[in-house]
XYZ file of N, CA, C and O in Angstrom:
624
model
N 6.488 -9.669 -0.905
C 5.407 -10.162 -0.067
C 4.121 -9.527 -0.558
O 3.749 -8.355 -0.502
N 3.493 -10.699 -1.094
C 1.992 -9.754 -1.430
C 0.941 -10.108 -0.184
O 0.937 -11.294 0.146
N -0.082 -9.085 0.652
C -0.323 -9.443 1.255
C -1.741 -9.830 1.320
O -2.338 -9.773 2.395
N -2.322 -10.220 0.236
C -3.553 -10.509 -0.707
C -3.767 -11.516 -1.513
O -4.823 -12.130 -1.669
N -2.769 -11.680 -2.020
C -2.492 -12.556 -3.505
C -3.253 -12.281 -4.365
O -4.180 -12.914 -4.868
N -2.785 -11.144 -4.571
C -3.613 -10.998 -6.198
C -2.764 -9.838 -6.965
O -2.125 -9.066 -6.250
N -2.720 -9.677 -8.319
C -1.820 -8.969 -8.882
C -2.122 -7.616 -8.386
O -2.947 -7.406 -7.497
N -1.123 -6.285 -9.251
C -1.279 -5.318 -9.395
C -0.035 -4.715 -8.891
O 1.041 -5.239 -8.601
N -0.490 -3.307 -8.848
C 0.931 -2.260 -8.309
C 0.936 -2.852 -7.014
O 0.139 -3.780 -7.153
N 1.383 -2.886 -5.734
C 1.455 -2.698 -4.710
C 2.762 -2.279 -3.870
O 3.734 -2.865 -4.348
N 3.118 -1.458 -2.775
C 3.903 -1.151 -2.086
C 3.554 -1.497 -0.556
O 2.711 -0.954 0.157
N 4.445 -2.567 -0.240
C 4.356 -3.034 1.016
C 5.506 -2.325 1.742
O 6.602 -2.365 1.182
N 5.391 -1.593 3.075
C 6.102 -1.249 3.931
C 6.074 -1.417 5.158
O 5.251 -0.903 5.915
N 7.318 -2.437 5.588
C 7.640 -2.950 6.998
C 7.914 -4.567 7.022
O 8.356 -5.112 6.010
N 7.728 -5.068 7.822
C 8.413 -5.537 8.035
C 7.168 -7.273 7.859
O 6.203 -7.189 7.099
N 7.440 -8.693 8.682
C 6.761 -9.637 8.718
C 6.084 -9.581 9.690
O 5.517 -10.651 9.913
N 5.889 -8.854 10.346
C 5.034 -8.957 11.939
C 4.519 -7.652 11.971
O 3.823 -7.350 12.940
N 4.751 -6.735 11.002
C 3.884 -5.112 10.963
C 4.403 -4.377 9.501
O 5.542 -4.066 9.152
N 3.209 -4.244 8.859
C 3.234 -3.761 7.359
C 2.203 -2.777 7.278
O 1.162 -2.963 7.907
N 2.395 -1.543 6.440
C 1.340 -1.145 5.716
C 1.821 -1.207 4.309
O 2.964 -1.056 3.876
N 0.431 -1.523 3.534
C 0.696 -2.018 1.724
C -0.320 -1.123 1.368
O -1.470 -1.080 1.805
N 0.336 -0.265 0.354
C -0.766 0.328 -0.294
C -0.526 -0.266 -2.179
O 0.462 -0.281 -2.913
N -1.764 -0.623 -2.346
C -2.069 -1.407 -3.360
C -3.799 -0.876 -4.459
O -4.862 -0.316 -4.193
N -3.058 -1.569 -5.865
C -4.512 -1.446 -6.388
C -4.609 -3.173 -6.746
O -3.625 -3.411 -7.446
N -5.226 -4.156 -6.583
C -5.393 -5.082 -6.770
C -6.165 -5.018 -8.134
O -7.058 -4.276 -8.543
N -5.391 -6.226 -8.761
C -6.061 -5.989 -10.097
C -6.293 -7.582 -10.118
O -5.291 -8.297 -10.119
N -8.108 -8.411 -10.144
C -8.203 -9.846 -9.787
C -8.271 -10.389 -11.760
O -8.705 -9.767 -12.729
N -7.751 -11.513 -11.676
C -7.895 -12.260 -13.123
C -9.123 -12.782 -13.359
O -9.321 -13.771 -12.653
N -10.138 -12.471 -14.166
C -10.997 -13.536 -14.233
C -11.564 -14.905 -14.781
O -12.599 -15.557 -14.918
N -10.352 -14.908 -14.979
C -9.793 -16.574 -15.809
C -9.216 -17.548 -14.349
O -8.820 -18.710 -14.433
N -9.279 -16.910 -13.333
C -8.660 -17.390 -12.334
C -10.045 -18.181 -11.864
O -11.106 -17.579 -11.701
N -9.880 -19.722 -11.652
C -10.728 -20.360 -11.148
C -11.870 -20.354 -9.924
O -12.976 -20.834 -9.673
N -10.966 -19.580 -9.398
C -11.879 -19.508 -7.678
C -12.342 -18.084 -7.847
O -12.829 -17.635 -6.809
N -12.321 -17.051 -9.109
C -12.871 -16.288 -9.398
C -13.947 -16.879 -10.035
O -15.033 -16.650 -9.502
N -13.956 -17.706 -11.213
C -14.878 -18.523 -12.164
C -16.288 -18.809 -10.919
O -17.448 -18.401 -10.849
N -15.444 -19.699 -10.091
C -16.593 -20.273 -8.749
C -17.626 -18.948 -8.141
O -18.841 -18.834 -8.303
N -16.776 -18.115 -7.473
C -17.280 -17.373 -7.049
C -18.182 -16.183 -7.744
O -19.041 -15.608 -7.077
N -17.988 -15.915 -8.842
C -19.105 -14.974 -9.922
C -20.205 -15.888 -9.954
O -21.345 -15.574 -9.611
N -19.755 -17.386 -10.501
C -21.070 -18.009 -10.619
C -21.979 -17.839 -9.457
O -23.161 -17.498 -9.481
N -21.190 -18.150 -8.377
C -22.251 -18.433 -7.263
C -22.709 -16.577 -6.076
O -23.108 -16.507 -4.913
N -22.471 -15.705 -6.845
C -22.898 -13.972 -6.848
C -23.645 -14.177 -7.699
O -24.540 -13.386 -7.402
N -24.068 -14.834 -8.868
C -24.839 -15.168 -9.943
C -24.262 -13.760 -11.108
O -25.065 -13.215 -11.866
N -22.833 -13.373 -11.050
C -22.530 -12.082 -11.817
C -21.618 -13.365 -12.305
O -21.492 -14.525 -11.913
N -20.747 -12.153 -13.910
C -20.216 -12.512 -14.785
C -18.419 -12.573 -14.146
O -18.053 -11.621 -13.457
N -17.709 -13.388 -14.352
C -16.549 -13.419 -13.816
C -15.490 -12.392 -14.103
O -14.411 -12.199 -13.542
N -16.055 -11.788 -15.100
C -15.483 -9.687 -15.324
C -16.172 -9.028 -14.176
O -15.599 -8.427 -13.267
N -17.672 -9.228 -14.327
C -18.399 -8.516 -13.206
C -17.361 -8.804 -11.756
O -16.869 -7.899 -11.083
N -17.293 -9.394 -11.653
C -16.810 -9.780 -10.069
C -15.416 -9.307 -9.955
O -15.139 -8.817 -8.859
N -14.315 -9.348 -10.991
C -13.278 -8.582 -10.733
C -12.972 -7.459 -10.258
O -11.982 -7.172 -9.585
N -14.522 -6.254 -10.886
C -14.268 -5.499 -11.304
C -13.024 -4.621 -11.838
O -11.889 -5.094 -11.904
N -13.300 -3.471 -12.165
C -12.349 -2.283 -12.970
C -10.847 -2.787 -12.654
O -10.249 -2.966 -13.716
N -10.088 -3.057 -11.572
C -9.159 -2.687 -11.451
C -8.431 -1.631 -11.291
O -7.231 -1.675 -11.562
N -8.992 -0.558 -10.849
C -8.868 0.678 -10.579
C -8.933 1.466 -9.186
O -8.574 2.637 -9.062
N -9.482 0.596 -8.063
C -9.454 0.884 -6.583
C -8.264 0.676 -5.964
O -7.591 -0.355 -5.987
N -8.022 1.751 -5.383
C -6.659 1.195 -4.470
C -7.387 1.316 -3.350
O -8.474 1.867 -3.175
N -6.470 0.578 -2.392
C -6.757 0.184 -0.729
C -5.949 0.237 -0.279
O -5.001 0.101 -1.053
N -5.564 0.444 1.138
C -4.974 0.849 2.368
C -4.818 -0.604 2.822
O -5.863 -1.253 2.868
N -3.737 -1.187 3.146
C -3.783 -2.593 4.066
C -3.003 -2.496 5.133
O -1.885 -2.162 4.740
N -3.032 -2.641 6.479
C -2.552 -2.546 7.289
C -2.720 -4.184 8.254
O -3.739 -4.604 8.801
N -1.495 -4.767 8.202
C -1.382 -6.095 9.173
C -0.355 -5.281 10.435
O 0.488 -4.406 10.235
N -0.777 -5.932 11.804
C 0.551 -6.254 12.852
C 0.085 -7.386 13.687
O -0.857 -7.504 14.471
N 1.115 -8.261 13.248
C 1.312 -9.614 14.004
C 0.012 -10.613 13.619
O -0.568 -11.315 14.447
N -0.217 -10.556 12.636
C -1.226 -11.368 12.190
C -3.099 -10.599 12.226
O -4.182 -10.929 11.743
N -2.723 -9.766 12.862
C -4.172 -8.858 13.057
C -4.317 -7.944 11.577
O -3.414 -7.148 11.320
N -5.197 -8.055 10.855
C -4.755 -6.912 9.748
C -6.741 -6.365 9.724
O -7.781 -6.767 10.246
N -6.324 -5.275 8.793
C -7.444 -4.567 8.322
C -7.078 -3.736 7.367
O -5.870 -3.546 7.506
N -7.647 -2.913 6.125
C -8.160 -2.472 4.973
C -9.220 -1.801 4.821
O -10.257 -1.766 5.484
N -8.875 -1.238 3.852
C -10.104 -0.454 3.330
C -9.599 0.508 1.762
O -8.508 0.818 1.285
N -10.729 0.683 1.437
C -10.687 1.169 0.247
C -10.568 2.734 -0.131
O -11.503 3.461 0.207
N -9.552 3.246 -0.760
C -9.219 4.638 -0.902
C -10.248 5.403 -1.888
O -9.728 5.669 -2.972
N -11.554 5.803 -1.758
C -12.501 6.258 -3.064
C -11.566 7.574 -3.738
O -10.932 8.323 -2.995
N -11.572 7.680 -4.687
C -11.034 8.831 -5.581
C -9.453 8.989 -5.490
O -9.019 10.108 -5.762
N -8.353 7.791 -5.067
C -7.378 7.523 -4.931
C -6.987 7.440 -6.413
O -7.876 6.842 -7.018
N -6.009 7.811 -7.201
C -5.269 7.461 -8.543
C -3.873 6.885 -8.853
O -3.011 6.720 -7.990
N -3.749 6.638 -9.957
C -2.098 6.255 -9.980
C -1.558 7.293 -9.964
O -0.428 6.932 -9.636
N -1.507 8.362 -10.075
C -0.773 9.695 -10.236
C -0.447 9.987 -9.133
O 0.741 10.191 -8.887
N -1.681 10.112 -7.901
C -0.962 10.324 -6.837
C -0.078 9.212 -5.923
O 0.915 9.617 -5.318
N -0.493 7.742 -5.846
C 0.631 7.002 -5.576
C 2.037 7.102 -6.241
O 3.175 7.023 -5.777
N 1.538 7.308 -7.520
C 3.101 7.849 -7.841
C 4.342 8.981 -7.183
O 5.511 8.902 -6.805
N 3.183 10.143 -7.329
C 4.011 11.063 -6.664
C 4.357 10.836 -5.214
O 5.445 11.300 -4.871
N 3.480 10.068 -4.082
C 3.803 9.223 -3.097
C 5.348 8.859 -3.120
O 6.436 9.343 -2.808
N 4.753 7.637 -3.714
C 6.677 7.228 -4.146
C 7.795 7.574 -4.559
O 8.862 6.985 -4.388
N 7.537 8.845 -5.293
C 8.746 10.125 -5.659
C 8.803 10.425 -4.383
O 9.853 10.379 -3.744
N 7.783 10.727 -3.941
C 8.419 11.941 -2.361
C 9.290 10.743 -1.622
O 10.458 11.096 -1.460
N 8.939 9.111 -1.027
C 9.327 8.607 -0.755
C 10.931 8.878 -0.988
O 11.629 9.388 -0.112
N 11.504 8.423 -2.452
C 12.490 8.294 -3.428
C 13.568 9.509 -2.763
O 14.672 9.353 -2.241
N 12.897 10.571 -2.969
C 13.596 11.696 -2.443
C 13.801 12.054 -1.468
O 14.816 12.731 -1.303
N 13.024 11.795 -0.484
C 13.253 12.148 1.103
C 14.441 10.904 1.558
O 15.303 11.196 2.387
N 14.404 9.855 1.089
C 15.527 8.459 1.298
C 16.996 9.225 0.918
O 17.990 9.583 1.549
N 16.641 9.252 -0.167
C 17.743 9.748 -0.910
C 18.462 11.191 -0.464
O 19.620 11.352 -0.849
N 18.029 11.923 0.085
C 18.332 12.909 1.061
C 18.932 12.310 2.500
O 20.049 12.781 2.717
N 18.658 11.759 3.122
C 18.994 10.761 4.415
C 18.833 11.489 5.554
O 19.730 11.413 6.393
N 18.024 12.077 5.735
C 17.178 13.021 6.344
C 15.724 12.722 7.167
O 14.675 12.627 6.530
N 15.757 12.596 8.510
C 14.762 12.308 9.118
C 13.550 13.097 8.124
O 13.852 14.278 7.956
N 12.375 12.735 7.500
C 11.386 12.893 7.210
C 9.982 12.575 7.037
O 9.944 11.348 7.122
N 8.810 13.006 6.843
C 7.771 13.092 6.906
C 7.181 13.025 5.441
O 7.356 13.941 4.637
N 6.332 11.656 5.095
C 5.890 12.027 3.715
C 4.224 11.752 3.656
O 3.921 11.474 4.817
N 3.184 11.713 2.936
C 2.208 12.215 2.930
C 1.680 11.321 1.855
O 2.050 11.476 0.691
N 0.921 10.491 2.161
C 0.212 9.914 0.765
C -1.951 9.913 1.588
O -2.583 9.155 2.324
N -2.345 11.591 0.643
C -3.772 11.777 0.992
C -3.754 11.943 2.516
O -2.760 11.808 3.230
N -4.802 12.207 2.850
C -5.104 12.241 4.121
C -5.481 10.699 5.545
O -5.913 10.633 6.696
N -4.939 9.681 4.408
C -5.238 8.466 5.186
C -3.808 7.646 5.182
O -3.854 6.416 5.173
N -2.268 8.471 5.190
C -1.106 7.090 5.263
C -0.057 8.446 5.863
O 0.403 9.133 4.950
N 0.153 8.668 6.615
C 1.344 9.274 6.956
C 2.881 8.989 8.086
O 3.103 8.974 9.297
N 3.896 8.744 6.426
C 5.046 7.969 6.978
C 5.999 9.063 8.124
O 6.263 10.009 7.383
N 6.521 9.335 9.291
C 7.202 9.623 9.519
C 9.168 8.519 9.554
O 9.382 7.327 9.776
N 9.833 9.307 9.330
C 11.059 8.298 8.932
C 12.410 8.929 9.684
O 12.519 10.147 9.826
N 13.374 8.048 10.129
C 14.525 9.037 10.485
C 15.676 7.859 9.977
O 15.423 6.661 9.848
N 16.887 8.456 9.747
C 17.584 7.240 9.525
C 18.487 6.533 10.728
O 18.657 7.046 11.834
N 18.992 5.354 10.333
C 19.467 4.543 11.805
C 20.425 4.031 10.975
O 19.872 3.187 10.270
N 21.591 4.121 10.706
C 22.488 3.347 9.908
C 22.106 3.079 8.312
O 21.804 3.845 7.397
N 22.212 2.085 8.375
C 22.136 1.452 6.629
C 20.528 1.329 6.889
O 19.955 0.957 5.865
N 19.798 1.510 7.813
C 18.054 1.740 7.775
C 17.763 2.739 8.037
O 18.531 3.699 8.102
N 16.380 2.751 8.286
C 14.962 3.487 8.666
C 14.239 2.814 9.626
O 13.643 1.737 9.598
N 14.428 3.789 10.627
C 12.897 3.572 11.329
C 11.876 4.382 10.813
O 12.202 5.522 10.481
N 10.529 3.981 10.655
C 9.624 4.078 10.149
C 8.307 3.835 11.457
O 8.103 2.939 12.276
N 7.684 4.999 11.158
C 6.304 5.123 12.002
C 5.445 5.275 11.103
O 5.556 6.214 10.315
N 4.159 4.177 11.007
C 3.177 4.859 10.229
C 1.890 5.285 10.811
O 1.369 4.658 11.733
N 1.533 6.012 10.450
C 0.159 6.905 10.654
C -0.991 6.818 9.791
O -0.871 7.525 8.791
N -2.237 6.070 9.880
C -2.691 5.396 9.474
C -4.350 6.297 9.830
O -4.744 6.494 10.980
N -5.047 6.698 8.690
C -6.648 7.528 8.969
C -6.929 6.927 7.999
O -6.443 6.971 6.869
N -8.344 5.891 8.732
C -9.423 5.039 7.680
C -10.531 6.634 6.990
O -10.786 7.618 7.684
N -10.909 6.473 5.783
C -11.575 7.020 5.662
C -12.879 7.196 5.896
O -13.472 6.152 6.167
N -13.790 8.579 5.874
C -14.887 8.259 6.401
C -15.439 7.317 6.248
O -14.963 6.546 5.415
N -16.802 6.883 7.023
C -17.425 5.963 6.105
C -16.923 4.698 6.895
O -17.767 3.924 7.346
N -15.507 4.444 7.090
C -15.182 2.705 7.382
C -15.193 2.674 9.159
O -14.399 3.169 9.959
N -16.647 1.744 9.406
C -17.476 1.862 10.320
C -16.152 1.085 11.142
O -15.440 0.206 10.657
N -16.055 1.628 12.407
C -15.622 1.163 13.414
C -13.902 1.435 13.784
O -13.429 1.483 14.920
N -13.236 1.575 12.637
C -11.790 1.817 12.283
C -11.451 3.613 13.034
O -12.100 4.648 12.886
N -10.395 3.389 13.694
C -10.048 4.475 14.656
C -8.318 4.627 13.613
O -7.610 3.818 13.014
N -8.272 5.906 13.839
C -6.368 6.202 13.636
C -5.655 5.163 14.441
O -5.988 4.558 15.460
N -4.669 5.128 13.759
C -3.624 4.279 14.594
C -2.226 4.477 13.942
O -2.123 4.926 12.800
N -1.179 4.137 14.681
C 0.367 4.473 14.727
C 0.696 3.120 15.019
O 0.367 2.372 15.939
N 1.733 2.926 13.595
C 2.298 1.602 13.733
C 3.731 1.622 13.598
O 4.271 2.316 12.736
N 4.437 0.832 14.474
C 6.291 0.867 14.108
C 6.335 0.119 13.741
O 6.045 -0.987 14.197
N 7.007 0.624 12.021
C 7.186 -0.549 11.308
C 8.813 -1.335 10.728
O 9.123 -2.242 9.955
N 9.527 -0.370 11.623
C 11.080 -0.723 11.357
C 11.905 -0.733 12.283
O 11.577 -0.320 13.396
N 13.191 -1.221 12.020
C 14.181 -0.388 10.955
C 14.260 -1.073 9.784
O 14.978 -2.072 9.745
N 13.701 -0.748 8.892
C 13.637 -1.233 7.202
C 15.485 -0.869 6.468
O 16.187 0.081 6.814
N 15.766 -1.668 5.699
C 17.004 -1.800 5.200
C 16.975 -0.690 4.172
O 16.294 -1.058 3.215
N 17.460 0.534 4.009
C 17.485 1.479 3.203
C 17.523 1.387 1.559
O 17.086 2.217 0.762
N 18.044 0.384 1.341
C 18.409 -0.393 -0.262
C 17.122 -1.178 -0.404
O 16.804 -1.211 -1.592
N 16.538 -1.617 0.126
C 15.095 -2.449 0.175
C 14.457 -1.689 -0.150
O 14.048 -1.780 -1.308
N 14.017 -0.520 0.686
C 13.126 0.298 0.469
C 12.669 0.982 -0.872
O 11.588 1.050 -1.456
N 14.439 1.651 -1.222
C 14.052 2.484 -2.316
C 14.178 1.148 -3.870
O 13.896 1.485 -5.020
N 14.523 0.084 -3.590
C 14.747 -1.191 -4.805
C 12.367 -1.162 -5.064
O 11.526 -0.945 -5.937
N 12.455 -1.522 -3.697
C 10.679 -1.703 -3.583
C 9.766 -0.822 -4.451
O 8.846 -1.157 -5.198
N 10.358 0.639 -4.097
C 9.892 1.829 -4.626
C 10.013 2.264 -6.323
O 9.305 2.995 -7.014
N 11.123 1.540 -6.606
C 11.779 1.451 -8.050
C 10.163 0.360 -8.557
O 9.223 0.735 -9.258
N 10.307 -0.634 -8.074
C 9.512 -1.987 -8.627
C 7.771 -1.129 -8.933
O 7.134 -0.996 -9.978
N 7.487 -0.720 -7.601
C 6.838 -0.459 -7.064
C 6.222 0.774 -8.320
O 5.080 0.640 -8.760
N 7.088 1.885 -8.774
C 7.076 2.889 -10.150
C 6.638 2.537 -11.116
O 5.558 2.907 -11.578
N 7.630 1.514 -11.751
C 7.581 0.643 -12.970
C 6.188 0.208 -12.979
O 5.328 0.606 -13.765
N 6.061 -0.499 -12.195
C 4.068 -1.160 -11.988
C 3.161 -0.740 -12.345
O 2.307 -1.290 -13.041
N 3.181 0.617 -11.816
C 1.924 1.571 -11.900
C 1.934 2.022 -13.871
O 0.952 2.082 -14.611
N 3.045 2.207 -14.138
C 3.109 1.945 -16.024
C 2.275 1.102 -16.204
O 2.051 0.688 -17.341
């Protein structure tokens, strides 16, 4: 499930009615409705992609969503994100994992799942956005860490 449509790494967690995705969107600029839209910013259809190098925070429940952009976020640390993920699963061990000061998963296990709470701090700066706590499971334990595998590979 991409919850954007547009390429790149991304890790979506939860479910169809409550997700957080943390993603770097990377836009094509050969892509037509990119073509349209640079022209009419009056920028170059590279200009308008830009870098490909921002990751963002996405948070949907039940059709309500919001985002924002992680400044000084890297692949290194989503990576290690997803190791801690990898390992705390793989342990099967109610745990707590940590990606920066704006995504914090608490997890316990429930059978062949996870329930999953996320903890969610917009960064400064994103006018109006309050903390919030979202339940986002019980996520299927083999999903998760298959996601997290995909999810590795990407960021290569």
């Amino acid at each position: 499930m991409s919850p954007i449509g547009v390429s790149g790494p991304e890790l979506v967690i939860g479910t169809d009615t409550a997700y957080v995705a943390l993603l770097r969107p990377e836009i094509d600029p050969a892509e037509p409705g990119v073509v349209i839209a640079a022209r009419q910013a009056g920028v170059t259809p590279e200009e308008f992609a830009g870098p490909g190098n921002i990751w963002a925070l996405m948070i949907d429940v039940e059709g309500e969503g919001d985002g924002f952009e992680l400044p000084g976020a890297r692949d290194i640390e989503a990576d290690d994100f997803a190791e801690q993920l990898q390992r705390a699963l793989a342990a099967g061990e109610p745990f707590t994992a940590e990606a920066g000061n704006f995504l914090r998963l608490d997890a316990r296990p429930s059978g062949d799942s996870w329930v999953v709470t996320a903890h969610v701090t917009p960064p400064e700066g994103h006018d109006g956005a309050a903390a919030q706590a979202l339940e986002l499971g019980p996520l299927p334990a083999a999903e998760l860490l298959a996601d997290l595998e995909e999810f590795r590979r990407d960021l290569v």
